């Protein structure tokens, strides 16, 4: 891992790394905040997956997570949202191609060569982080929009890898939304049975989650029809899944919304990762 930048923040260290990725077949960049507690020993990890058009940098700069993570003693990992580079397939639309990996392993050309973000997050990057940084085995995952979709689906499919999961305005039912159907048909093909592995509403109905779930959704979000939070809430109620779906009055889809509730989510994960929940 090559260090791109490193800055002191809240007595911890915010670092951006670059590394060659065998999974994605290109160079990948990600960011990690290490809290001051990591100087004394390994700390738990919170993974934050970003949304459409984002890189590792958006949440790192705009999310306001570092102060809360420093207080709670959590490392935070900010992966990129897709493979990138001149040789990586792309599309003119903002919601397909680079910046829009949707956290799946593409099976169709021209995407399948590089677009393997599911394996990248769950295997390659996880190994890099756990083998090279002062982190322990307690991992939580969260994300915003497309990243909320990624956080929920990855956690629901890999319950043994994560102790906690939450999301900010997730794309909650992508098989029934234009934010999902378009990308899944491009990346995975027309067989909709393959899509269900990447739909948190379907996964929750079928498998549930071992703990509780926290979802924050802006009630004034301009993309509510695409996000379909009501589908996930209904699935939680039907399965009697412990958790909270909070509709936050007046909030939209922006990072102002994420920043406002970042502290709640970091504290929520900390209680489950550090064993301080009462």
PDB file of N, CA and C in Angstrom, residues 192-264:
ATOM      1  N   UNK A 192     -33.392 -12.099 -13.739  1.00  0.00           N
ATOM      2  CA  UNK A 192     -33.651 -11.353 -12.520  1.00  0.00           C
ATOM      3  C   UNK A 192     -33.451 -12.180 -11.259  1.00  0.00           C
ATOM      4  N   UNK A 193     -33.370 -13.495 -11.383  1.00  0.00           N
ATOM      5  CA  UNK A 193     -33.113 -14.320 -10.203  1.00  0.00           C
ATOM      6  C   UNK A 193     -31.732 -14.020  -9.614  1.00  0.00           C
ATOM      7  N   UNK A 194     -30.798 -13.590 -10.464  1.00  0.00           N
ATOM      8  CA  UNK A 194     -29.458 -13.239  -9.985  1.00  0.00           C
ATOM      9  C   UNK A 194     -29.449 -11.904  -9.265  1.00  0.00           C
ATOM     10  N   UNK A 195     -30.444 -11.081  -9.536  1.00  0.00           N
ATOM     11  CA  UNK A 195     -30.494  -9.762  -8.918  1.00  0.00           C
ATOM     12  C   UNK A 195     -30.843  -9.829  -7.439  1.00  0.00           C
ATOM     13  N   UNK A 196     -31.607 -10.836  -7.042  1.00  0.00           N
ATOM     14  CA  UNK A 196     -32.133 -10.884  -5.670  1.00  0.00           C
ATOM     15  C   UNK A 196     -31.018 -10.969  -4.630  1.00  0.00           C
ATOM     16  N   UNK A 197     -29.835 -11.446  -5.023  1.00  0.00           N
ATOM     17  CA  UNK A 197     -28.696 -11.500  -4.106  1.00  0.00           C
ATOM     18  C   UNK A 197     -28.196 -10.114  -3.745  1.00  0.00           C
ATOM     19  N   UNK A 198     -28.674  -9.095  -4.453  1.00  0.00           N
ATOM     20  CA  UNK A 198     -28.224  -7.724  -4.227  1.00  0.00           C
ATOM     21  C   UNK A 198     -29.396  -6.801  -3.902  1.00  0.00           C
ATOM     22  N   UNK A 199     -30.421  -7.342  -3.286  1.00  0.00           N
ATOM     23  CA  UNK A 199     -31.591  -6.556  -2.878  1.00  0.00           C
ATOM     24  C   UNK A 199     -31.814  -6.787  -1.388  1.00  0.00           C
ATOM     25  N   UNK A 200     -31.595  -5.759  -0.573  1.00  0.00           N
ATOM     26  CA  UNK A 200     -31.646  -5.942   0.882  1.00  0.00           C
ATOM     27  C   UNK A 200     -33.046  -6.287   1.364  1.00  0.00           C
ATOM     28  N   UNK A 201     -34.075  -5.807   0.686  1.00  0.00           N
ATOM     29  CA  UNK A 201     -35.442  -6.152   1.087  1.00  0.00           C
ATOM     30  C   UNK A 201     -35.683  -7.645   0.923  1.00  0.00           C
ATOM     31  N   UNK A 202     -35.270  -8.202  -0.198  1.00  0.00           N
ATOM     32  CA  UNK A 202     -35.434  -9.637  -0.446  1.00  0.00           C
ATOM     33  C   UNK A 202     -34.561 -10.450   0.497  1.00  0.00           C
ATOM     34  N   UNK A 203     -33.310 -10.035   0.668  1.00  0.00           N
ATOM     35  CA  UNK A 203     -32.399 -10.764   1.551  1.00  0.00           C
ATOM     36  C   UNK A 203     -32.906 -10.767   2.988  1.00  0.00           C
ATOM     37  N   UNK A 204     -33.441  -9.637   3.426  1.00  0.00           N
ATOM     38  CA  UNK A 204     -33.942  -9.560   4.793  1.00  0.00           C
ATOM     39  C   UNK A 204     -35.160 -10.461   4.982  1.00  0.00           C
ATOM     40  N   UNK A 205     -36.045 -10.455   3.994  1.00  0.00           N
ATOM     41  CA  UNK A 205     -37.222 -11.327   4.071  1.00  0.00           C
ATOM     42  C   UNK A 205     -36.814 -12.792   4.162  1.00  0.00           C
ATOM     43  N   UNK A 206     -35.766 -13.167   3.431  1.00  0.00           N
ATOM     44  CA  UNK A 206     -35.371 -14.571   3.347  1.00  0.00           C
ATOM     45  C   UNK A 206     -34.476 -15.013   4.506  1.00  0.00           C
ATOM     46  N   UNK A 207     -33.596 -14.127   4.950  1.00  0.00           N
ATOM     47  CA  UNK A 207     -32.564 -14.557   5.891  1.00  0.00           C
ATOM     48  C   UNK A 207     -32.578 -13.809   7.221  1.00  0.00           C
ATOM     49  N   UNK A 208     -33.112 -12.596   7.247  1.00  0.00           N
ATOM     50  CA  UNK A 208     -33.051 -11.807   8.464  1.00  0.00           C
ATOM     51  C   UNK A 208     -31.623 -11.388   8.787  1.00  0.00           C
ATOM     52  N   UNK A 209     -31.474 -10.775   9.957  1.00  0.00           N
ATOM     53  CA  UNK A 209     -30.157 -10.334  10.429  1.00  0.00           C
ATOM     54  C   UNK A 209     -30.021 -10.714  11.891  1.00  0.00           C
ATOM     55  N   UNK A 210     -28.825 -11.093  12.282  1.00  0.00           N
ATOM     56  CA  UNK A 210     -28.597 -11.656  13.617  1.00  0.00           C
ATOM     57  C   UNK A 210     -28.771 -10.644  14.744  1.00  0.00           C
ATOM     58  N   UNK A 211     -28.659  -9.365  14.436  1.00  0.00           N
ATOM     59  CA  UNK A 211     -28.802  -8.324  15.450  1.00  0.00           C
ATOM     60  C   UNK A 211     -29.918  -7.370  15.102  1.00  0.00           C
ATOM     61  N   UNK A 212     -29.722  -6.096  15.442  1.00  0.00           N
ATOM     62  CA  UNK A 212     -30.685  -5.075  15.044  1.00  0.00           C
ATOM     63  C   UNK A 212     -30.076  -4.215  13.947  1.00  0.00           C
ATOM     64  N   UNK A 213     -30.923  -3.438  13.284  1.00  0.00           N
ATOM     65  CA  UNK A 213     -30.519  -2.643  12.126  1.00  0.00           C
ATOM     66  C   UNK A 213     -30.959  -1.196  12.354  1.00  0.00           C
ATOM     67  N   UNK A 214     -30.113  -0.245  11.968  1.00  0.00           N
ATOM     68  CA  UNK A 214     -30.463   1.179  12.050  1.00  0.00           C
ATOM     69  C   UNK A 214     -30.476   1.781  10.647  1.00  0.00           C
ATOM     70  N   UNK A 215     -31.620   2.361  10.274  1.00  0.00           N
ATOM     71  CA  UNK A 215     -31.765   3.050   8.986  1.00  0.00           C
ATOM     72  C   UNK A 215     -32.221   4.474   9.249  1.00  0.00           C
ATOM     73  N   UNK A 216     -31.503   5.449   8.702  1.00  0.00           N
ATOM     74  CA  UNK A 216     -31.963   6.838   8.707  1.00  0.00           C
ATOM     75  C   UNK A 216     -32.280   7.247   7.284  1.00  0.00           C
ATOM     76  N   UNK A 217     -33.432   7.875   7.108  1.00  0.00           N
ATOM     77  CA  UNK A 217     -33.914   8.298   5.790  1.00  0.00           C
ATOM     78  C   UNK A 217     -34.494   9.704   5.901  1.00  0.00           C
ATOM     79  N   UNK A 218     -34.037  10.595   5.042  1.00  0.00           N
ATOM     80  CA  UNK A 218     -34.608  11.938   5.016  1.00  0.00           C
ATOM     81  C   UNK A 218     -36.018  11.911   4.460  1.00  0.00           C
ATOM     82  N   UNK A 219     -36.960  12.497   5.182  1.00  0.00           N
ATOM     83  CA  UNK A 219     -38.353  12.504   4.728  1.00  0.00           C
ATOM     84  C   UNK A 219     -38.559  13.427   3.534  1.00  0.00           C
ATOM     85  N   UNK A 220     -37.631  14.362   3.305  1.00  0.00           N
ATOM     86  CA  UNK A 220     -37.700  15.254   2.145  1.00  0.00           C
ATOM     87  C   UNK A 220     -36.677  14.888   1.079  1.00  0.00           C
ATOM     88  N   UNK A 221     -36.225  13.661   1.107  1.00  0.00           N
ATOM     89  CA  UNK A 221     -35.261  13.162   0.122  1.00  0.00           C
ATOM     90  C   UNK A 221     -35.882  13.201  -1.263  1.00  0.00           C
ATOM     91  N   UNK A 222     -35.178  13.835  -2.201  1.00  0.00           N
ATOM     92  CA  UNK A 222     -35.689  14.000  -3.557  1.00  0.00           C
ATOM     93  C   UNK A 222     -35.701  12.685  -4.340  1.00  0.00           C
ATOM     94  N   UNK A 223     -35.074  11.639  -3.793  1.00  0.00           N
ATOM     95  CA  UNK A 223     -34.991  10.357  -4.483  1.00  0.00           C
ATOM     96  C   UNK A 223     -35.795   9.259  -3.793  1.00  0.00           C
ATOM     97  N   UNK A 224     -36.756   9.615  -2.995  1.00  0.00           N
ATOM     98  CA  UNK A 224     -37.501   8.627  -2.213  1.00  0.00           C
ATOM     99  C   UNK A 224     -38.121   7.529  -3.071  1.00  0.00           C
ATOM    100  N   UNK A 225     -38.646   7.904  -4.240  1.00  0.00           N
ATOM    101  CA  UNK A 225     -39.293   6.907  -5.093  1.00  0.00           C
ATOM    102  C   UNK A 225     -38.298   5.875  -5.606  1.00  0.00           C
ATOM    103  N   UNK A 226     -37.046   6.263  -5.757  1.00  0.00           N
ATOM    104  CA  UNK A 226     -36.008   5.345  -6.208  1.00  0.00           C
ATOM    105  C   UNK A 226     -35.445   4.513  -5.054  1.00  0.00           C
ATOM    106  N   UNK A 227     -35.470   5.062  -3.857  1.00  0.00           N
ATOM    107  CA  UNK A 227     -34.878   4.388  -2.698  1.00  0.00           C
ATOM    108  C   UNK A 227     -35.792   3.325  -2.107  1.00  0.00           C
ATOM    109  N   UNK A 228     -37.091   3.559  -2.087  1.00  0.00           N
ATOM    110  CA  UNK A 228     -38.105   2.624  -1.611  1.00  0.00           C
ATOM    111  C   UNK A 228     -37.867   2.151  -0.168  1.00  0.00           C
ATOM    112  N   UNK A 229     -37.719   3.087   0.783  1.00  0.00           N
ATOM    113  CA  UNK A 229     -37.524   2.679   2.176  1.00  0.00           C
ATOM    114  C   UNK A 229     -38.722   1.930   2.747  1.00  0.00           C
ATOM    115  N   UNK A 230     -39.918   2.196   2.202  1.00  0.00           N
ATOM    116  CA  UNK A 230     -41.118   1.534   2.711  1.00  0.00           C
ATOM    117  C   UNK A 230     -41.073   0.022   2.483  1.00  0.00           C
ATOM    118  N   UNK A 231     -40.399  -0.417   1.415  1.00  0.00           N
ATOM    119  CA  UNK A 231     -40.289  -1.855   1.146  1.00  0.00           C
ATOM    120  C   UNK A 231     -39.438  -2.538   2.209  1.00  0.00           C
ATOM    121  N   UNK A 232     -38.316  -1.903   2.564  1.00  0.00           N
ATOM    122  CA  UNK A 232     -37.456  -2.475   3.592  1.00  0.00           C
ATOM    123  C   UNK A 232     -38.141  -2.460   4.952  1.00  0.00           C
ATOM    124  N   UNK A 233     -38.820  -1.363   5.259  1.00  0.00           N
ATOM    125  CA  UNK A 233     -39.538  -1.269   6.531  1.00  0.00           C
ATOM    126  C   UNK A 233     -40.611  -2.345   6.632  1.00  0.00           C
ATOM    127  N   UNK A 234     -41.315  -2.594   5.536  1.00  0.00           N
ATOM    128  CA  UNK A 234     -42.349  -3.633   5.528  1.00  0.00           C
ATOM    129  C   UNK A 234     -41.735  -5.014   5.726  1.00  0.00           C
ATOM    130  N   UNK A 235     -40.579  -5.248   5.104  1.00  0.00           N
ATOM    131  CA  UNK A 235     -39.899  -6.535   5.266  1.00  0.00           C
ATOM    132  C   UNK A 235     -39.443  -6.731   6.711  1.00  0.00           C
ATOM    133  N   UNK A 236     -38.965  -5.662   7.338  1.00  0.00           N
ATOM    134  CA  UNK A 236     -38.561  -5.747   8.734  1.00  0.00           C
ATOM    135  C   UNK A 236     -39.753  -6.063   9.622  1.00  0.00           C
ATOM    136  N   UNK A 237     -40.870  -5.412   9.357  1.00  0.00           N
ATOM    137  CA  UNK A 237     -42.071  -5.660  10.166  1.00  0.00           C
ATOM    138  C   UNK A 237     -42.586  -7.078   9.961  1.00  0.00           C
ATOM    139  N   UNK A 238     -42.589  -7.525   8.704  1.00  0.00           N
ATOM    140  CA  UNK A 238     -43.088  -8.860   8.402  1.00  0.00           C
ATOM    141  C   UNK A 238     -42.251  -9.926   9.082  1.00  0.00           C
ATOM    142  N   UNK A 239     -40.942  -9.727   9.094  1.00  0.00           N
ATOM    143  CA  UNK A 239     -40.054 -10.724   9.699  1.00  0.00           C
ATOM    144  C   UNK A 239     -39.891 -10.487  11.207  1.00  0.00           C
ATOM    145  N   UNK A 240     -40.440  -9.381  11.691  1.00  0.00           N
ATOM    146  CA  UNK A 240     -40.256  -8.969  13.091  1.00  0.00           C
ATOM    147  C   UNK A 240     -38.779  -8.813  13.413  1.00  0.00           C
ATOM    148  N   UNK A 241     -38.101  -8.186  12.480  1.00  0.00           N
ATOM    149  CA  UNK A 241     -36.669  -7.935  12.590  1.00  0.00           C
ATOM    150  C   UNK A 241     -36.416  -6.767  13.541  1.00  0.00           C
ATOM    151  N   UNK A 242     -35.631  -6.959  14.592  1.00  0.00           N
ATOM    152  CA  UNK A 242     -35.297  -5.830  15.465  1.00  0.00           C
ATOM    153  C   UNK A 242     -34.579  -4.730  14.683  1.00  0.00           C
ATOM    154  N   UNK A 243     -34.936  -3.497  14.961  1.00  0.00           N
ATOM    155  CA  UNK A 243     -34.270  -2.396  14.291  1.00  0.00           C
ATOM    156  C   UNK A 243     -35.111  -1.147  14.261  1.00  0.00           C
ATOM    157  N   UNK A 244     -34.537  -0.100  13.683  1.00  0.00           N
ATOM    158  CA  UNK A 244     -35.198   1.198  13.568  1.00  0.00           C
ATOM    159  C   UNK A 244     -35.102   1.697  12.136  1.00  0.00           C
ATOM    160  N   UNK A 245     -36.212   2.161  11.588  1.00  0.00           N
ATOM    161  CA  UNK A 245     -36.214   2.925  10.342  1.00  0.00           C
ATOM    162  C   UNK A 245     -36.733   4.305  10.705  1.00  0.00           C
ATOM    163  N   UNK A 246     -35.848   5.292  10.697  1.00  0.00           N
ATOM    164  CA  UNK A 246     -36.185   6.639  11.166  1.00  0.00           C
ATOM    165  C   UNK A 246     -36.351   7.574   9.971  1.00  0.00           C
ATOM    166  N   UNK A 247     -37.553   8.108   9.795  1.00  0.00           N
ATOM    167  CA  UNK A 247     -37.801   9.119   8.768  1.00  0.00           C
ATOM    168  C   UNK A 247     -37.522  10.483   9.387  1.00  0.00           C
ATOM    169  N   UNK A 248     -36.483  11.143   8.907  1.00  0.00           N
ATOM    170  CA  UNK A 248     -36.034  12.382   9.525  1.00  0.00           C
ATOM    171  C   UNK A 248     -36.638  13.586   8.803  1.00  0.00           C
ATOM    172  N   UNK A 249     -37.512  14.277   9.509  1.00  0.00           N
ATOM    173  CA  UNK A 249     -38.291  15.369   8.943  1.00  0.00           C
ATOM    174  C   UNK A 249     -37.406  16.471   8.374  1.00  0.00           C
ATOM    175  N   UNK A 250     -37.671  16.830   7.106  1.00  0.00           N
ATOM    176  CA  UNK A 250     -37.013  17.964   6.480  1.00  0.00           C
ATOM    177  C   UNK A 250     -35.672  17.675   5.832  1.00  0.00           C
ATOM    178  N   UNK A 251     -35.121  16.482   6.021  1.00  0.00           N
ATOM    179  CA  UNK A 251     -33.788  16.192   5.487  1.00  0.00           C
ATOM    180  C   UNK A 251     -33.854  15.600   4.084  1.00  0.00           C
ATOM    181  N   UNK A 252     -32.854  15.981   3.266  1.00  0.00           N
ATOM    182  CA  UNK A 252     -32.802  15.522   1.883  1.00  0.00           C
ATOM    183  C   UNK A 252     -31.752  14.413   1.743  1.00  0.00           C
ATOM    184  N   UNK A 253     -31.187  14.272   0.555  1.00  0.00           N
ATOM    185  CA  UNK A 253     -30.273  13.158   0.262  1.00  0.00           C
ATOM    186  C   UNK A 253     -28.798  13.551   0.392  1.00  0.00           C
ATOM    187  N   UNK A 254     -28.524  14.759   0.793  1.00  0.00           N
ATOM    188  CA  UNK A 254     -27.175  15.310   0.715  1.00  0.00           C
ATOM    189  C   UNK A 254     -26.290  14.869   1.878  1.00  0.00           C
ATOM    190  N   UNK A 255     -25.023  15.279   1.807  1.00  0.00           N
ATOM    191  CA  UNK A 255     -24.104  15.007   2.902  1.00  0.00           C
ATOM    192  C   UNK A 255     -24.409  15.842   4.141  1.00  0.00           C
ATOM    193  N   UNK A 256     -25.218  16.889   4.024  1.00  0.00           N
ATOM    194  CA  UNK A 256     -25.688  17.575   5.226  1.00  0.00           C
ATOM    195  C   UNK A 256     -26.508  16.618   6.082  1.00  0.00           C
ATOM    196  N   UNK A 257     -27.299  15.790   5.425  1.00  0.00           N
ATOM    197  CA  UNK A 257     -28.088  14.757   6.107  1.00  0.00           C
ATOM    198  C   UNK A 257     -27.168  13.714   6.743  1.00  0.00           C
ATOM    199  N   UNK A 258     -26.210  13.216   5.963  1.00  0.00           N
ATOM    200  CA  UNK A 258     -25.284  12.210   6.485  1.00  0.00           C
ATOM    201  C   UNK A 258     -24.517  12.762   7.676  1.00  0.00           C
ATOM    202  N   UNK A 259     -23.980  13.967   7.533  1.00  0.00           N
ATOM    203  CA  UNK A 259     -23.188  14.579   8.592  1.00  0.00           C
ATOM    204  C   UNK A 259     -24.002  14.764   9.867  1.00  0.00           C
ATOM    205  N   UNK A 260     -25.278  15.113   9.718  1.00  0.00           N
ATOM    206  CA  UNK A 260     -26.132  15.349  10.876  1.00  0.00           C
ATOM    207  C   UNK A 260     -26.280  14.107  11.743  1.00  0.00           C
ATOM    208  N   UNK A 261     -26.390  12.943  11.110  1.00  0.00           N
ATOM    209  CA  UNK A 261     -26.657  11.713  11.846  1.00  0.00           C
ATOM    210  C   UNK A 261     -25.442  10.785  11.923  1.00  0.00           C
ATOM    211  N   UNK A 262     -24.281  11.260  11.454  1.00  0.00           N
ATOM    212  CA  UNK A 262     -23.062  10.443  11.502  1.00  0.00           C
ATOM    213  C   UNK A 262     -22.722  10.048  12.935  1.00  0.00           C
ATOM    214  N   UNK A 263     -22.858  10.974  13.865  1.00  0.00           N
ATOM    215  CA  UNK A 263     -22.539  10.684  15.258  1.00  0.00           C
ATOM    216  C   UNK A 263     -23.416   9.597  15.836  1.00  0.00           C
ATOM    217  N   UNK A 264     -24.711   9.639  15.501  1.00  0.00           N
ATOM    218  CA  UNK A 264     -25.630   8.591  15.966  1.00  0.00           C
ATOM    219  C   UNK A 264     -25.175   7.216  15.492  1.00  0.00           C
TER     220      UNK A 264
END
